mmCIF file of C-alpha atoms in Angstrom:
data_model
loop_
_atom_site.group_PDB
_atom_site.id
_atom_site.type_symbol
_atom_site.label_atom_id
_atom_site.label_comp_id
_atom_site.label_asym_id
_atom_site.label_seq_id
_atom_site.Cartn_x
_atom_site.Cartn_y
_atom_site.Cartn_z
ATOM 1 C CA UNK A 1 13.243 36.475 66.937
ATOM 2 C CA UNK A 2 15.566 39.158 67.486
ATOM 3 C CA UNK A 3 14.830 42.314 65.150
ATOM 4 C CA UNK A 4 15.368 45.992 64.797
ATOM 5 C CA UNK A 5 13.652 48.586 63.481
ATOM 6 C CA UNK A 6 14.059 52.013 62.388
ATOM 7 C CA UNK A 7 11.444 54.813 61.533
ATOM 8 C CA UNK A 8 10.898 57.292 59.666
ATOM 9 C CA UNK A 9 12.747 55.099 56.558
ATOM 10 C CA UNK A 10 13.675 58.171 55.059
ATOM 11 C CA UNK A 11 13.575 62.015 56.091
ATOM 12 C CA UNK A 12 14.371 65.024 54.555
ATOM 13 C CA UNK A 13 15.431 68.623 56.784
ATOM 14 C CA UNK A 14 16.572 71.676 55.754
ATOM 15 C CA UNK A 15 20.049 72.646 57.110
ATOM 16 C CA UNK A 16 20.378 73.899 60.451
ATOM 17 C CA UNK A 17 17.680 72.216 61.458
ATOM 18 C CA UNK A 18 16.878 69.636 64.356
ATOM 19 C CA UNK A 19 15.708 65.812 63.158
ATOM 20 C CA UNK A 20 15.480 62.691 65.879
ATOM 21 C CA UNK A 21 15.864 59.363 64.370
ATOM 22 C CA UNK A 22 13.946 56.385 66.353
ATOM 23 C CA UNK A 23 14.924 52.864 67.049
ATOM 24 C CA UNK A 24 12.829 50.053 68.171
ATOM 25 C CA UNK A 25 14.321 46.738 69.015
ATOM 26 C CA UNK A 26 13.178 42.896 70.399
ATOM 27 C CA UNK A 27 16.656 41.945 71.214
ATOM 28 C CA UNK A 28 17.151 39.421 74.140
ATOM 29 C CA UNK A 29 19.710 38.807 76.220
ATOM 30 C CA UNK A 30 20.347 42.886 75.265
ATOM 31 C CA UNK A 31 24.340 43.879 75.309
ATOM 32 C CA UNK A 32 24.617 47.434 74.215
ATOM 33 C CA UNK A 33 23.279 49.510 71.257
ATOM 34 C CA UNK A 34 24.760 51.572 68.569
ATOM 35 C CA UNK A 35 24.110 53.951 65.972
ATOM 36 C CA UNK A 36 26.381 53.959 62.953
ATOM 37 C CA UNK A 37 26.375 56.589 60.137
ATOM 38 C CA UNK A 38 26.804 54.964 56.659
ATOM 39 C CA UNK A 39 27.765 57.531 53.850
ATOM 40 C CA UNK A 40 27.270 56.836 50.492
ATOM 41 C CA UNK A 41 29.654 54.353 49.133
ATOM 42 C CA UNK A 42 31.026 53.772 52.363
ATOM 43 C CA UNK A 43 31.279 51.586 55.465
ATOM 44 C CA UNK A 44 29.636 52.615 58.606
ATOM 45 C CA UNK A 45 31.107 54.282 61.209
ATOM 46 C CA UNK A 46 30.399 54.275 64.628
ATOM 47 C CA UNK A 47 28.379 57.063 66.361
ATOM 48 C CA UNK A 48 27.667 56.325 69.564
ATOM 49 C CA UNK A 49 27.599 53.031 71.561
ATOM 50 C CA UNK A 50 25.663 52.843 74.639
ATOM 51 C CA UNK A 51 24.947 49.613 77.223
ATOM 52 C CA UNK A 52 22.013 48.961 79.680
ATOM 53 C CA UNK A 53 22.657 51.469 82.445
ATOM 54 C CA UNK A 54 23.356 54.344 80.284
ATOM 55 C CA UNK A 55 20.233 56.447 79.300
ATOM 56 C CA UNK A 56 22.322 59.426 76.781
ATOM 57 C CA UNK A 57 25.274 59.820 75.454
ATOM 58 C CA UNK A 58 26.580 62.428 73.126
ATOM 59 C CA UNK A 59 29.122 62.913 69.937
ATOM 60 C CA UNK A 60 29.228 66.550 69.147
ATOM 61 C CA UNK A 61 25.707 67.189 67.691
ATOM 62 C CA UNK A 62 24.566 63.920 68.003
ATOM 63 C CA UNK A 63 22.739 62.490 71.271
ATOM 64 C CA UNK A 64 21.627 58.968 71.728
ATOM 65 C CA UNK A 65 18.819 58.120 74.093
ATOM 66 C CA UNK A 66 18.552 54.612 75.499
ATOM 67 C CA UNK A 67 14.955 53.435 77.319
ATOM 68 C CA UNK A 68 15.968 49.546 78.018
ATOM 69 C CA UNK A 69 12.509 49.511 79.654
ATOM 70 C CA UNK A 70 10.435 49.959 76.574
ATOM 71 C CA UNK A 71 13.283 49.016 74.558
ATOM 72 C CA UNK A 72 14.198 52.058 71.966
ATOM 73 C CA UNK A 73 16.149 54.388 71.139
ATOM 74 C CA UNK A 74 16.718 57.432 69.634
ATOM 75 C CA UNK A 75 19.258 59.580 67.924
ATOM 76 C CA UNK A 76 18.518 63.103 67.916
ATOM 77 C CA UNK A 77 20.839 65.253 65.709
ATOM 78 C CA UNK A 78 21.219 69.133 66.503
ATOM 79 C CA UNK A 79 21.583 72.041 63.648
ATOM 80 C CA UNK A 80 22.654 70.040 60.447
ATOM 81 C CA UNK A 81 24.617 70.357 58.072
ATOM 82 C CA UNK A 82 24.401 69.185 54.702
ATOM 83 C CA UNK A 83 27.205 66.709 55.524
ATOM 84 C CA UNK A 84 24.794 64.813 57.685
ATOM 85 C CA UNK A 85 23.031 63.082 54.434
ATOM 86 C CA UNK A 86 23.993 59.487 54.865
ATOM 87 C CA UNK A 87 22.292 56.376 56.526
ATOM 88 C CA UNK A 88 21.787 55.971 59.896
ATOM 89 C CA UNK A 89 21.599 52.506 61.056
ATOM 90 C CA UNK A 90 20.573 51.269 64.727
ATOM 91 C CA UNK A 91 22.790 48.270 65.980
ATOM 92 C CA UNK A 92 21.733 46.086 68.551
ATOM 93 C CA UNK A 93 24.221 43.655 69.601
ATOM 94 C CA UNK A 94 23.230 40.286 71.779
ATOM 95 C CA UNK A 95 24.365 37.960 74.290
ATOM 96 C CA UNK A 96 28.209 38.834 74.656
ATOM 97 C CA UNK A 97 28.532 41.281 72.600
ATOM 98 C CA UNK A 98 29.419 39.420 68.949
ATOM 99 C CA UNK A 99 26.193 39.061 67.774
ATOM 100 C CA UNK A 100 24.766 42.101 66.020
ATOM 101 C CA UNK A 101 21.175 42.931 65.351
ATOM 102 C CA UNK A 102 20.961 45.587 62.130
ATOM 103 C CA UNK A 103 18.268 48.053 61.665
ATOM 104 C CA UNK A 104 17.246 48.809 58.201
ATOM 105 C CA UNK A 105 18.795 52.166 58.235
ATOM 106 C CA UNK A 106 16.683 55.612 58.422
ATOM 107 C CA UNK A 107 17.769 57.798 55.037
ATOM 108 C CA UNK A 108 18.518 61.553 56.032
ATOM 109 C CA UNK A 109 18.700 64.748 53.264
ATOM 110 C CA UNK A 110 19.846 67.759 54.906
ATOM 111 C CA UNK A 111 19.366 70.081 51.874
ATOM 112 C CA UNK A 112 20.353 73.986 52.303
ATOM 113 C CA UNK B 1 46.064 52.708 63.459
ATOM 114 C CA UNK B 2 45.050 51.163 59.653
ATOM 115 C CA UNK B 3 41.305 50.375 59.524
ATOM 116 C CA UNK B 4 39.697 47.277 57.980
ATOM 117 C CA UNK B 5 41.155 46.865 53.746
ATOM 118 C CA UNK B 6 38.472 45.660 50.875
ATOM 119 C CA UNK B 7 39.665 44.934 47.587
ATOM 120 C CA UNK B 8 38.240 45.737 44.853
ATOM 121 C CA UNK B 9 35.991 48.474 45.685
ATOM 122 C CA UNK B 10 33.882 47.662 42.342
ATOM 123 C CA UNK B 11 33.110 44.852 40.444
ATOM 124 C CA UNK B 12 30.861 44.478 37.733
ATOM 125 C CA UNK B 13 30.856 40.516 35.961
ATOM 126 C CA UNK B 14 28.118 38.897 34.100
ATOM 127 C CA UNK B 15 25.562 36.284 35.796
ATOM 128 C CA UNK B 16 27.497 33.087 35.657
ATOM 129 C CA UNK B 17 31.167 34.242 36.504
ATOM 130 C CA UNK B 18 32.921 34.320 39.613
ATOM 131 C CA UNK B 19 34.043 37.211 42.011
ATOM 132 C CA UNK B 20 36.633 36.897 45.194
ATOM 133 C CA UNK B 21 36.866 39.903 47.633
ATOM 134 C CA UNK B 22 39.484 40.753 49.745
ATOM 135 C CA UNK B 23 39.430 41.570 53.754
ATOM 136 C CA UNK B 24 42.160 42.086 56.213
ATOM 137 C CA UNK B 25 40.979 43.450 59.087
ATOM 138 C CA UNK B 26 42.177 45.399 61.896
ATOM 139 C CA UNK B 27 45.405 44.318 63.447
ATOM 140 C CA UNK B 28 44.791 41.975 66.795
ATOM 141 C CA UNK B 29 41.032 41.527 65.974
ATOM 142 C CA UNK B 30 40.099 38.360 66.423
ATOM 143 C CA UNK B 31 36.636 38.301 64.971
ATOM 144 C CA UNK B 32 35.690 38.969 61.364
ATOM 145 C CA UNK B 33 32.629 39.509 59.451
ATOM 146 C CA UNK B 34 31.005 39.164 56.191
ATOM 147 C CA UNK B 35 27.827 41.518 55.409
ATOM 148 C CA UNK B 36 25.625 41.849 52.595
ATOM 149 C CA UNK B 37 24.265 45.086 51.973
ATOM 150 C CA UNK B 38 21.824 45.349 49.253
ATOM 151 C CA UNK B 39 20.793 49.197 48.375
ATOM 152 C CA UNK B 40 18.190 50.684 50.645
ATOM 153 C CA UNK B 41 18.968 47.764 53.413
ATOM 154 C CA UNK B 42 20.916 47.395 56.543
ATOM 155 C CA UNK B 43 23.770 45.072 56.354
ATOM 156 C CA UNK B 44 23.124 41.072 56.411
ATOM 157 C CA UNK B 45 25.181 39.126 58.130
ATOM 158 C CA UNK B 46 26.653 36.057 55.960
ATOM 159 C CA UNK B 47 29.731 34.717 57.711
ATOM 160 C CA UNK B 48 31.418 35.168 61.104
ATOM 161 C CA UNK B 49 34.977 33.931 61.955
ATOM 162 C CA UNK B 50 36.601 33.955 65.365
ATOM 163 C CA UNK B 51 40.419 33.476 64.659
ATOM 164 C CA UNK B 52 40.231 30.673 61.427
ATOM 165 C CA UNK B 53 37.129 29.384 62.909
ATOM 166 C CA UNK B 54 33.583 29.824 61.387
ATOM 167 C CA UNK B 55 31.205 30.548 64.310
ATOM 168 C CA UNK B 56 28.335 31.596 62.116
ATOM 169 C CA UNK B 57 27.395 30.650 58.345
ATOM 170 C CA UNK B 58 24.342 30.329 58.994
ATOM 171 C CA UNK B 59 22.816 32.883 56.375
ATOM 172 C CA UNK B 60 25.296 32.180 53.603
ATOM 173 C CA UNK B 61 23.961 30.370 50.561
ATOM 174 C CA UNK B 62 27.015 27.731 50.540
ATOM 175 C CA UNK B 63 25.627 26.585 47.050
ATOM 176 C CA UNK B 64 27.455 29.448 45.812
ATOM 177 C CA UNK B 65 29.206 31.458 48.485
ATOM 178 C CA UNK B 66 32.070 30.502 50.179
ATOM 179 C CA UNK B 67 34.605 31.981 52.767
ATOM 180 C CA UNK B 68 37.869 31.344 53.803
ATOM 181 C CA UNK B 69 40.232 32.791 56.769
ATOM 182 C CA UNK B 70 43.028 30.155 56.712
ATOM 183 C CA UNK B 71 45.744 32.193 59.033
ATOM 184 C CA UNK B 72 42.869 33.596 61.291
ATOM 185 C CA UNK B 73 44.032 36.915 59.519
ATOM 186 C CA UNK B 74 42.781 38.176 56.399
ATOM 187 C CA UNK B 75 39.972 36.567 54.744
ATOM 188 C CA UNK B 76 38.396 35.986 50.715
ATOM 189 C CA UNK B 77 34.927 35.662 50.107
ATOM 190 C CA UNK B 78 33.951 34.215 46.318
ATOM 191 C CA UNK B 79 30.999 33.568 44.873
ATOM 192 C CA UNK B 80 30.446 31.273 42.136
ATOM 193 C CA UNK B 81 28.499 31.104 39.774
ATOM 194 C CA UNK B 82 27.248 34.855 40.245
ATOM 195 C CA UNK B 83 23.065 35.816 40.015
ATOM 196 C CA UNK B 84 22.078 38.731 39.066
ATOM 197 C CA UNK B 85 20.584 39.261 42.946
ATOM 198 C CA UNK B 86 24.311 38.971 44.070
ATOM 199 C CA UNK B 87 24.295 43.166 43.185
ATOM 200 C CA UNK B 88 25.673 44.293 46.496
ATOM 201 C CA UNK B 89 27.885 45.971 48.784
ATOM 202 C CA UNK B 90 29.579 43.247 50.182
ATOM 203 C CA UNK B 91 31.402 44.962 53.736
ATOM 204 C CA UNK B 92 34.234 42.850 55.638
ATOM 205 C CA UNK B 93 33.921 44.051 59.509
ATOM 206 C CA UNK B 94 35.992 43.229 62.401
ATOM 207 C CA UNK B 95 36.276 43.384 66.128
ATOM 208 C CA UNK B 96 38.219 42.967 69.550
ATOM 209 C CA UNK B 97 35.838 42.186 72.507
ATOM 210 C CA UNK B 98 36.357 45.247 75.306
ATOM 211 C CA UNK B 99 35.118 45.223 78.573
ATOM 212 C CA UNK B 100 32.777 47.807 79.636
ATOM 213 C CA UNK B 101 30.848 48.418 82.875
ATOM 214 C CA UNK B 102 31.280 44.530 83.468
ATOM 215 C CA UNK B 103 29.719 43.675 80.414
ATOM 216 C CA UNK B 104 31.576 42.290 77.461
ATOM 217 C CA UNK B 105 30.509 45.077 74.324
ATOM 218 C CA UNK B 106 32.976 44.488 70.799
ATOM 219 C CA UNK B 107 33.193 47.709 69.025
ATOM 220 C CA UNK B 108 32.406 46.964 65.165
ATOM 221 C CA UNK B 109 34.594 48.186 62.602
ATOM 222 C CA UNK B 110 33.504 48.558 59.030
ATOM 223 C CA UNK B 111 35.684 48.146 55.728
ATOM 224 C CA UNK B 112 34.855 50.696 52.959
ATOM 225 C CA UNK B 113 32.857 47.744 51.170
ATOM 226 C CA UNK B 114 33.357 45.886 48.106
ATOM 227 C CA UNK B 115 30.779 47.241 45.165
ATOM 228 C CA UNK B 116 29.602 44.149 43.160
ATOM 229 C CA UNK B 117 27.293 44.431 39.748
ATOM 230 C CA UNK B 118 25.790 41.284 38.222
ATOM 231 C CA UNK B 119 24.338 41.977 34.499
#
């Protein structure tokens, strides 16, 4: 069965800090992986997106790391800011590239 | 370039009633989604549409839900009669399959969501 998951299921960090958010996945045949940031009371929005060969990729303070061999990931997010409270959620997407595999989401609190 | 539309962004009824919601999706995007997001969860996927085709229902509960994408454009989603574990955000997605590093990866694209409150 094709899951995600995320851990921790909630952190908290104090601004300015450094925080890295993991992502496990069983997802066969694998297409590419993404991590979306949900706000509250919003729709997601991509982060990053990243397919087989790629092992990082960065967005400003965020870096995604991709191991296809033990199958996780992980989003590491540099000196944040208080605007980085939202949810992160780990998408794995399948076969072509339609079919998307949801983590539950990992709940961040930057406080100051 | 206008991003995916929801309408309404809240709706509270009363277990029993009925509740349509709104999607129109990015311009040229062939695929369309319907996700369930019940607080503290990641999204659930209910219904997926590739032009006015349904290529995945496979999750919705068709004793109440139902969705619609007649023009293979916008879309409605109802759900009737309402239970009170219907509370949700209810988020319309689309995409357009791109190419990438010979692999075929379609970028997801999220609506603001559609609040709903059964009491």
């Amino acid at each position: 069965k094709n899951q995600v998951e995320q851990s921790p299921q909630s952190l908290i960090i104090l601004e300015g800090k450094n925080c890295t958010l993991q992502c496990n996945y069983t997802v066969s045949p694998f297409s590419n992986l993404r991590w979306y940031k949900q706000d509250t009371g919003r729709g997601p929005v991509s982060l990053t997106i990243m397919t087989f060969s790629e092992n990082t990729k960065s967005n400003g303070r965020y870096t995604a790391t991709l191991d296809a061999d033990t199958k996780q990931s992980s989003l590491h997010i540099t000196a944040s800011q208080l605007s980085d409270s939202a949810s992160y959620i780990c998408v794995v997407s399948a076969g072509y590239g339609q079919n998307f595999v949801f983590g539950p989401g990992t709940r961040l609190s930057a406080l100051p | 370039e206008a991003g995916v539309a929801q309408s309404p962004r809240y709706k509270i009824i009363e277990k029993r009633q009925s509740v349509a919601f709104w999607c129109n999706p990015i311009s040229g995007h062939a695929t369309l989604y319907w996700y369930q997001q019940i607080l503290g969860q990641g999204p659930k996927l209910l219904i997926q549409f590739q032009n006015n085709g349904v290529v995945d229902d496979s999750q919705l509960p068709k004793d109440r839900f139902s969705a619609e994408r007649l023009k293979g454009v916008d879309s409605t989603l109802k759900i009737q009669p309402a239970k009170l574990e219907d509370s949700a955000v209810y988020l319309c997605a689309s995409s357009l399959r791109v190419k990438t590093s010979g692999s075929s990866s379609g970028e997801l694209f999220f609506g603001e969501g559609s609040r709903l409150t059964v009491l």
